[in-house]
Coordinates of C-alpha atoms in Angstrom, one line a residue:
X872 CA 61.3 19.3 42.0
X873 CA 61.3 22.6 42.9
X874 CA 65.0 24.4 44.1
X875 CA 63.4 26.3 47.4
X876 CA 65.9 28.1 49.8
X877 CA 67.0 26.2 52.7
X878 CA 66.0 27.4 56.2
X879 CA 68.5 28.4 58.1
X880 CA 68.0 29.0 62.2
X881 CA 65.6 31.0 63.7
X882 CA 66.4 34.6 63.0
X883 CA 63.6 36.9 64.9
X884 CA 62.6 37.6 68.2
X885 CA 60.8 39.4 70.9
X886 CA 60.7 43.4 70.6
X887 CA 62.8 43.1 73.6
X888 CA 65.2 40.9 72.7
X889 CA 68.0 41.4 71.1
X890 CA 68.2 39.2 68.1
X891 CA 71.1 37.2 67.4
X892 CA 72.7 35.7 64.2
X893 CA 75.6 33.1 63.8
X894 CA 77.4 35.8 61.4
X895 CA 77.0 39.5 61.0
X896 CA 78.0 41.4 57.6
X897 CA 78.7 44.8 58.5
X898 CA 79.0 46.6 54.6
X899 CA 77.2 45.3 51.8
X900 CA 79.4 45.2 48.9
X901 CA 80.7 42.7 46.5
X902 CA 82.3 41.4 49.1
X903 CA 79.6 41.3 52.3
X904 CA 77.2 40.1 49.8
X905 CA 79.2 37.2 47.7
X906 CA 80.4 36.2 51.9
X907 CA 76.4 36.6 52.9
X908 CA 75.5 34.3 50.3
X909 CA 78.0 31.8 51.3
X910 CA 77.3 31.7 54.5
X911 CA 73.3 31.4 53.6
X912 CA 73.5 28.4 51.6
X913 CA 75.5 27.1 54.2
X914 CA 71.9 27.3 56.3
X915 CA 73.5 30.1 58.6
X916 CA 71.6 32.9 60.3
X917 CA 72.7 36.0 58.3
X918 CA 72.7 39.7 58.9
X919 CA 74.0 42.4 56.4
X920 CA 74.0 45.8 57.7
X921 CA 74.8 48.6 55.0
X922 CA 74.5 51.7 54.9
X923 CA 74.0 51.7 50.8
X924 CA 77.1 54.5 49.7
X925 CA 79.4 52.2 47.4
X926 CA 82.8 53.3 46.5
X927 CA 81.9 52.8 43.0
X928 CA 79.0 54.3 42.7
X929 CA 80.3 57.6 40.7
X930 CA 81.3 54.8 37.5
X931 CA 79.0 54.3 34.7
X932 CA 80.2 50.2 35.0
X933 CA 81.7 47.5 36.8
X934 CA 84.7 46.1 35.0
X935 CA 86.7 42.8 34.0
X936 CA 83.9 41.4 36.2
X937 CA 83.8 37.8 34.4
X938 CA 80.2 37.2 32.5
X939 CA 79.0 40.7 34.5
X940 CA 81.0 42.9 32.3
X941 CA 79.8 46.9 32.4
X942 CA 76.7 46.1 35.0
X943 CA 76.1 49.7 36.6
X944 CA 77.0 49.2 40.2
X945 CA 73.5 49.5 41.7
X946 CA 72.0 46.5 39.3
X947 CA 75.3 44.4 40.5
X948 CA 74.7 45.2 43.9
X949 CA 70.6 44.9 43.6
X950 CA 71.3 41.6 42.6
X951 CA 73.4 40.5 44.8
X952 CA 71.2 41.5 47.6
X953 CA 68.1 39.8 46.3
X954 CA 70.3 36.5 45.9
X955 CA 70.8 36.8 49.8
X956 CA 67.3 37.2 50.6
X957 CA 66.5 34.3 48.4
X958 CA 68.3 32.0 50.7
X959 CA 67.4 33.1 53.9
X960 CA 69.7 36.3 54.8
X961 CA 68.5 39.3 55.8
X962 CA 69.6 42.9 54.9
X963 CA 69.1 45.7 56.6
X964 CA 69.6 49.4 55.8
X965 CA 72.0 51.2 58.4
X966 CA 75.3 51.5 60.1
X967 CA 77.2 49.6 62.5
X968 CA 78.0 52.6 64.7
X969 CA 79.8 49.9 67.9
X970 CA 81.3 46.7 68.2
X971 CA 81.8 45.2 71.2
X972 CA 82.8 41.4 72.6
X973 CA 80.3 40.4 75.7
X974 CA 81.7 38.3 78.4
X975 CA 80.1 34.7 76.7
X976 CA 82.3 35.3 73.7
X977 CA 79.7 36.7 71.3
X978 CA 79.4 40.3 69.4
X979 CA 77.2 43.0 70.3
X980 CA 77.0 45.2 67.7
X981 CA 75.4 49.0 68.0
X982 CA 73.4 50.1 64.9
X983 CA 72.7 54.1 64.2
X984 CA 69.4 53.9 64.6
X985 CA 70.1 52.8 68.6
X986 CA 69.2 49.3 67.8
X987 CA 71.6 46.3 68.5
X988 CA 72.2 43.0 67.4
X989 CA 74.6 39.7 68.2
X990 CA 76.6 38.0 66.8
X991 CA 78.5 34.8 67.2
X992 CA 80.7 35.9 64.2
X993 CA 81.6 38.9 62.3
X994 CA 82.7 39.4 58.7
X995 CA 83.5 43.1 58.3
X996 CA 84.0 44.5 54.9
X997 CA 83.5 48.1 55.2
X998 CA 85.7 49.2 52.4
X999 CA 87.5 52.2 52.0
X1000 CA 87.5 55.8 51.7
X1001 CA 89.8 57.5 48.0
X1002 CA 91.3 60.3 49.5
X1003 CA 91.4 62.6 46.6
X1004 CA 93.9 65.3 45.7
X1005 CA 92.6 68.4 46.7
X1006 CA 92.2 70.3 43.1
X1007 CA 89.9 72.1 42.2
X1008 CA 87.1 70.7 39.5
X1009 CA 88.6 67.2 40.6
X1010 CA 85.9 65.5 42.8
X1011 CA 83.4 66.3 40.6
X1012 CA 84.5 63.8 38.1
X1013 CA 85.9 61.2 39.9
X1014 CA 85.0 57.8 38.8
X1015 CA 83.9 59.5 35.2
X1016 CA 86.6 60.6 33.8
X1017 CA 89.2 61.3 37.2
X1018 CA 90.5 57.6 37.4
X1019 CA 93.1 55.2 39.6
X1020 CA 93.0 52.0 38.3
X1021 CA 93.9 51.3 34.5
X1022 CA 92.0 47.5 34.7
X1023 CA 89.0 49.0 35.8
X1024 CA 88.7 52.5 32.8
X1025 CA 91.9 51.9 30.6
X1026 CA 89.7 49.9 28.0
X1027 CA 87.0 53.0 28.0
X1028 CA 89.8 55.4 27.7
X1029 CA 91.7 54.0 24.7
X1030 CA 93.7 56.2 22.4
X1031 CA 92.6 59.0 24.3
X1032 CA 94.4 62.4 25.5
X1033 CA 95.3 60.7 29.2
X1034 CA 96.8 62.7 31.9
X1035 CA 98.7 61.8 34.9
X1036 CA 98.6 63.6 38.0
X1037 CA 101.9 63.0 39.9
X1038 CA 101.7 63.5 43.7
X1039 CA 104.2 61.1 44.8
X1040 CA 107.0 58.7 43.4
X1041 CA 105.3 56.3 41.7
X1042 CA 103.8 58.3 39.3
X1043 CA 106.7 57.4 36.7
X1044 CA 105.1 53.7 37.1
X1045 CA 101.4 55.1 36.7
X1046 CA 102.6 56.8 33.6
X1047 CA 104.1 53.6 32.1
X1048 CA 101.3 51.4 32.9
X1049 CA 98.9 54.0 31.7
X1050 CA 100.9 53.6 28.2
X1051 CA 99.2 50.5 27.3
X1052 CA 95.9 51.9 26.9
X1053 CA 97.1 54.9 24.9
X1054 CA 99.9 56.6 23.1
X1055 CA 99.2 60.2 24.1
X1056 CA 99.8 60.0 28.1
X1057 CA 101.3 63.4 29.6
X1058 CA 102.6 63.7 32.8
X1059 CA 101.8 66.3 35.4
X1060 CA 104.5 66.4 37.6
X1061 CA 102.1 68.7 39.8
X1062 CA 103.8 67.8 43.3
X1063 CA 105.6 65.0 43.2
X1064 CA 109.8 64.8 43.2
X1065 CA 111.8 65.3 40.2
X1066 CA 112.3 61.9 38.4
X1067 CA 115.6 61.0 38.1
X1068 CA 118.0 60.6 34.6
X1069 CA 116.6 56.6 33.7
X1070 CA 113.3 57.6 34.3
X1071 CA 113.2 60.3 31.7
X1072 CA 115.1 58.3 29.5
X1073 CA 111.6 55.3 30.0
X1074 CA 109.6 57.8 29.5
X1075 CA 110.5 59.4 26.2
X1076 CA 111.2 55.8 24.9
X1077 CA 107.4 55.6 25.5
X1078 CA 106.6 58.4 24.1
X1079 CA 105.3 59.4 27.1
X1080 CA 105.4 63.7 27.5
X1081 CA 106.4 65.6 30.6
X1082 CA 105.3 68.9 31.7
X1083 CA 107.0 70.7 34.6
X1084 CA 104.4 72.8 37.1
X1085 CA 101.8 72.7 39.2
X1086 CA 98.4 71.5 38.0
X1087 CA 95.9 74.7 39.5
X1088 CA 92.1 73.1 38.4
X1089 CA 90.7 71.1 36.0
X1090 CA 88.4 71.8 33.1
X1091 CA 84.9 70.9 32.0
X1092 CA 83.0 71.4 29.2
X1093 CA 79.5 69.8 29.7
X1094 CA 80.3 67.8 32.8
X1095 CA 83.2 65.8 31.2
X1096 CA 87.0 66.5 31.4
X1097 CA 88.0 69.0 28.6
X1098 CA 91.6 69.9 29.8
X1099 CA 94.2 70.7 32.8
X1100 CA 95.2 74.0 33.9
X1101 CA 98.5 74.8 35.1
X1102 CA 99.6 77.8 37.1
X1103 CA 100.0 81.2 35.1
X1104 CA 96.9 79.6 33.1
X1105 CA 98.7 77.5 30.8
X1106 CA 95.8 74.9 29.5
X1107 CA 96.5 71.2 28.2
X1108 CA 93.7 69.5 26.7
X1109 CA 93.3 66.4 28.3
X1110 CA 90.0 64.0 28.9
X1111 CA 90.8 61.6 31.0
X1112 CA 93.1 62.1 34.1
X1113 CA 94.7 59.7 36.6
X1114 CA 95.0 60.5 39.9
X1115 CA 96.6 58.9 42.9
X1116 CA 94.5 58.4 45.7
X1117 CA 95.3 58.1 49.1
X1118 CA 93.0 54.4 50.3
X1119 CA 92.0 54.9 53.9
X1120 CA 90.3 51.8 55.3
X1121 CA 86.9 52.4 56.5
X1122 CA 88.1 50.4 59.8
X1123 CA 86.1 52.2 62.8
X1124 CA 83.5 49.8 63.5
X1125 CA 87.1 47.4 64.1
X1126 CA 88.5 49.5 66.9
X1127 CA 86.2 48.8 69.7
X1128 CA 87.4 45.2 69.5
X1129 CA 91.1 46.0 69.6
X1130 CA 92.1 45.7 65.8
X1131 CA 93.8 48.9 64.7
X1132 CA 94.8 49.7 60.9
X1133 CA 98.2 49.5 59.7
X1134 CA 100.0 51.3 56.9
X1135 CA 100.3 49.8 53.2
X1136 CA 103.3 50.2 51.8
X1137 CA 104.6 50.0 47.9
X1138 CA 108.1 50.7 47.1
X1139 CA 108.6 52.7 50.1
X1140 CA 105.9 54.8 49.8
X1141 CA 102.3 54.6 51.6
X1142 CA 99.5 53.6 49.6
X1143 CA 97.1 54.0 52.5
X1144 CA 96.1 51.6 55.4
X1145 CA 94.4 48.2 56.2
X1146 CA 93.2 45.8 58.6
X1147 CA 95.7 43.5 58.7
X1148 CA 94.4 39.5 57.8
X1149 CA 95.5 36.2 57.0
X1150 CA 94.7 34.8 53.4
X1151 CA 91.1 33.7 54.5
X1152 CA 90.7 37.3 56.6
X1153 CA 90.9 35.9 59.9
X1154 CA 92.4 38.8 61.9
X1155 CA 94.2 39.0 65.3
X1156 CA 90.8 38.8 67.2
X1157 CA 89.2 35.1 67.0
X1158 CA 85.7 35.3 65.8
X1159 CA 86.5 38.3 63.3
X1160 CA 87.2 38.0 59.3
X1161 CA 87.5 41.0 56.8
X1162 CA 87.4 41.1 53.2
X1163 CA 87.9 43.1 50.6
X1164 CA 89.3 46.8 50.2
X1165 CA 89.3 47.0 54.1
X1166 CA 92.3 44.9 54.2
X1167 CA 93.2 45.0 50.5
X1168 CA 93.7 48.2 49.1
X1169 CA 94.5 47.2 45.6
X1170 CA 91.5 44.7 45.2
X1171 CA 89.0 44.9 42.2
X1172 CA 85.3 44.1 42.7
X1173 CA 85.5 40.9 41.3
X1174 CA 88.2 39.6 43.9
X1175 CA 86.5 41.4 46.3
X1176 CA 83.6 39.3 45.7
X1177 CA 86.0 36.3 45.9
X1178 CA 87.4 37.5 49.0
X1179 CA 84.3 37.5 50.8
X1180 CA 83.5 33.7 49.4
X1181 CA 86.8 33.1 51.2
X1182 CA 86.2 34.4 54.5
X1183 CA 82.5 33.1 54.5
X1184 CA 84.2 29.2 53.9
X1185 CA 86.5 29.8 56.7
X1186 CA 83.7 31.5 59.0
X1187 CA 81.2 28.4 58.5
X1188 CA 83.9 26.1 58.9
X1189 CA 85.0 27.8 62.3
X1190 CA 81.2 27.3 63.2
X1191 CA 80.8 23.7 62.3
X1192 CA 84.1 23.1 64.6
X1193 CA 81.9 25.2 67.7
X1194 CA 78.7 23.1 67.1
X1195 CA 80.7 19.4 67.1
X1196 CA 82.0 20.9 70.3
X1197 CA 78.8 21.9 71.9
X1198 CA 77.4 18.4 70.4
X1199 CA 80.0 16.3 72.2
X1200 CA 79.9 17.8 75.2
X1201 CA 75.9 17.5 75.5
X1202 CA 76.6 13.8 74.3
X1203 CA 78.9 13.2 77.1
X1204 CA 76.0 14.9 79.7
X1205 CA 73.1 12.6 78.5
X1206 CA 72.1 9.6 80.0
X1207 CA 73.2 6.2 78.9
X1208 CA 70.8 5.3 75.6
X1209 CA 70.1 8.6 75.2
X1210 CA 71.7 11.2 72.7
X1211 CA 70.5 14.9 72.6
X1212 CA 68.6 16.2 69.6
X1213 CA 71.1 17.7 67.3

């Protein structure tokens, strides 16, 4: 017996007609995709709209990904594309430009290329946007050798010459974290405040060095980091550098539908912002879930993926509870003897 995809409702219609889908993914990441998926095999009309611009695509990898362990980001996301497709979903190329609620309850949702689509529910997981430190040579290796997240490139940095650019006050904490991957960690202080007496004292217990100054540029030799330049030209070789980004969320498809970003806070200090969610990504407005970096700035791609399994349940489930109410109420219409075709 074969394993063939189930059918899920009708999906296409009339030139003229605007076609309509129980769910919506706008952004096709780990997270739209793994929550497309779901809500495939759970026989529901699926959309994905993405525009095809990961975060991730500058790394060579995607990491502590269980069983998917270094898969370039393209064959991860290639895959997870044709998995949806296999089951029914659709993907389409694009962006979700406007989102609107019509007066029936359902979603409207304006595409760039002047097209539109409904929805009876949306799943948004449009990510976010690293706002880098604006230093010269800096952008250019982001994701190579320019790095935020220690989980994701501390294994492929190892016992090497690691930088940290401070640019705010938890760079002491980057600097100790960063210490478990390798012994020779230096820290910029660049712009960030003056660290106080027990943090130097953590930091030369680590062995961790310190060097006073503002970072000017960066160094390449051959397209890979080679070293970090201070002003009056004073050069520290150096070939991996961690930087702290500044996570915007990627929320303005959201804000024609009344959700508005908040800021993300971590010891005081903002991280970036978010769309506020509950644990399944159920927002303030009722019909609307979000997963992954645009509500959690910190989240890998593996929990973004898990995310989006979360928020797919919770979407098919809220659907389920919409159909047994349309079902009894035709029930209650038809004639004695005579129940409507579910």
């Amino acid at each position: 017996m074969t394993n063939q995809p189930p059918h899920s409702r009708p999906q296409t219609a009339p030139a003229h007609v605007e076609p309509r889908y129980e769910a919506v993914v706008v952004g096709g990441g780990a997270a739209g995709l793994a929550g497309a998926s779901t809500l495939a095999r759970a026989r529901r009309s699926v959309l994905v709209v993405d525009a095809g611009h990961p975060r991730n695509a500058p790394a060579s990898g995607v990491h502590t990904y269980l069983a998917r362990e270094g898969t370039p980001p393209a064959d991860l996301l290639a895959a997870g594309r044709a998995e949806v497709a296999g089951y029914g979903g659709e993907i389409r190329q694009g962006t979700v430009t406007s989102a609107g609620r019509r007066p029936d309850g359902d979603f409207r949702l304006t595409l760039d290329d002047g097209t539109a689509v409904l929805a009876d529910r949306l799943l948004v997981t449009t990510g976010l946007t690293d706002d880098l430190p604006d230093l010269q040579g800096l952008a250019e290796l982001w994701g190579r050798d320019v790095l935020h997240c220690p989980y994701c490139h501390g294994w492929e940095v190892r016992d090497q010459a690691v930088g940290i650019l401070a640019t705010g006050p938890l760079a002491v904490h980057q600097a100790l974290l960063w210490r478990q991957w390798s012994d020779r960690i230096t820290l910029f202080l660049h712009t960030a405040p003056e660290p106080g007496d027990e943090a130097y004292e953590q930091l030369a217990a680590r062995g961790i060095a310190v060097v006073d100054g503002e970072v000017t540029r960066l160094v390449a030799d051959g397209g890979r980091l080679a070293a970090v330049e201070l002003a009056g030209g004073r050069r520290i070789d150096c070939t991996a550098l961690a930087v702290a980004p500044r996570f915007t969320a990627n929320s303005a498809v959201l804000a024609g539908l009344g959700l508005a970003a908040e800021e993300q806070e971590m010891a005081g200090h903002v991280l970036g912002t978010r769309i506020p969610a509950d644990p399944t990504g159920a927002t303030a407005v009722p019909g609307v879930w979000v997963a992954g970096n645009v509500t959690n700035l910190a989240e890998q791609v593996i929990g973004a993926a898990a995310a989006g399994v979360r928020a797919a349940a919770a979407i098919n489930a809220d659907l389920v509870t919409a159909d047994t109410r349309a079902a009894v109420e035709a029930a209650r219409l038809a004639p004695p003897g005579l129940l409507p075709a579910s």
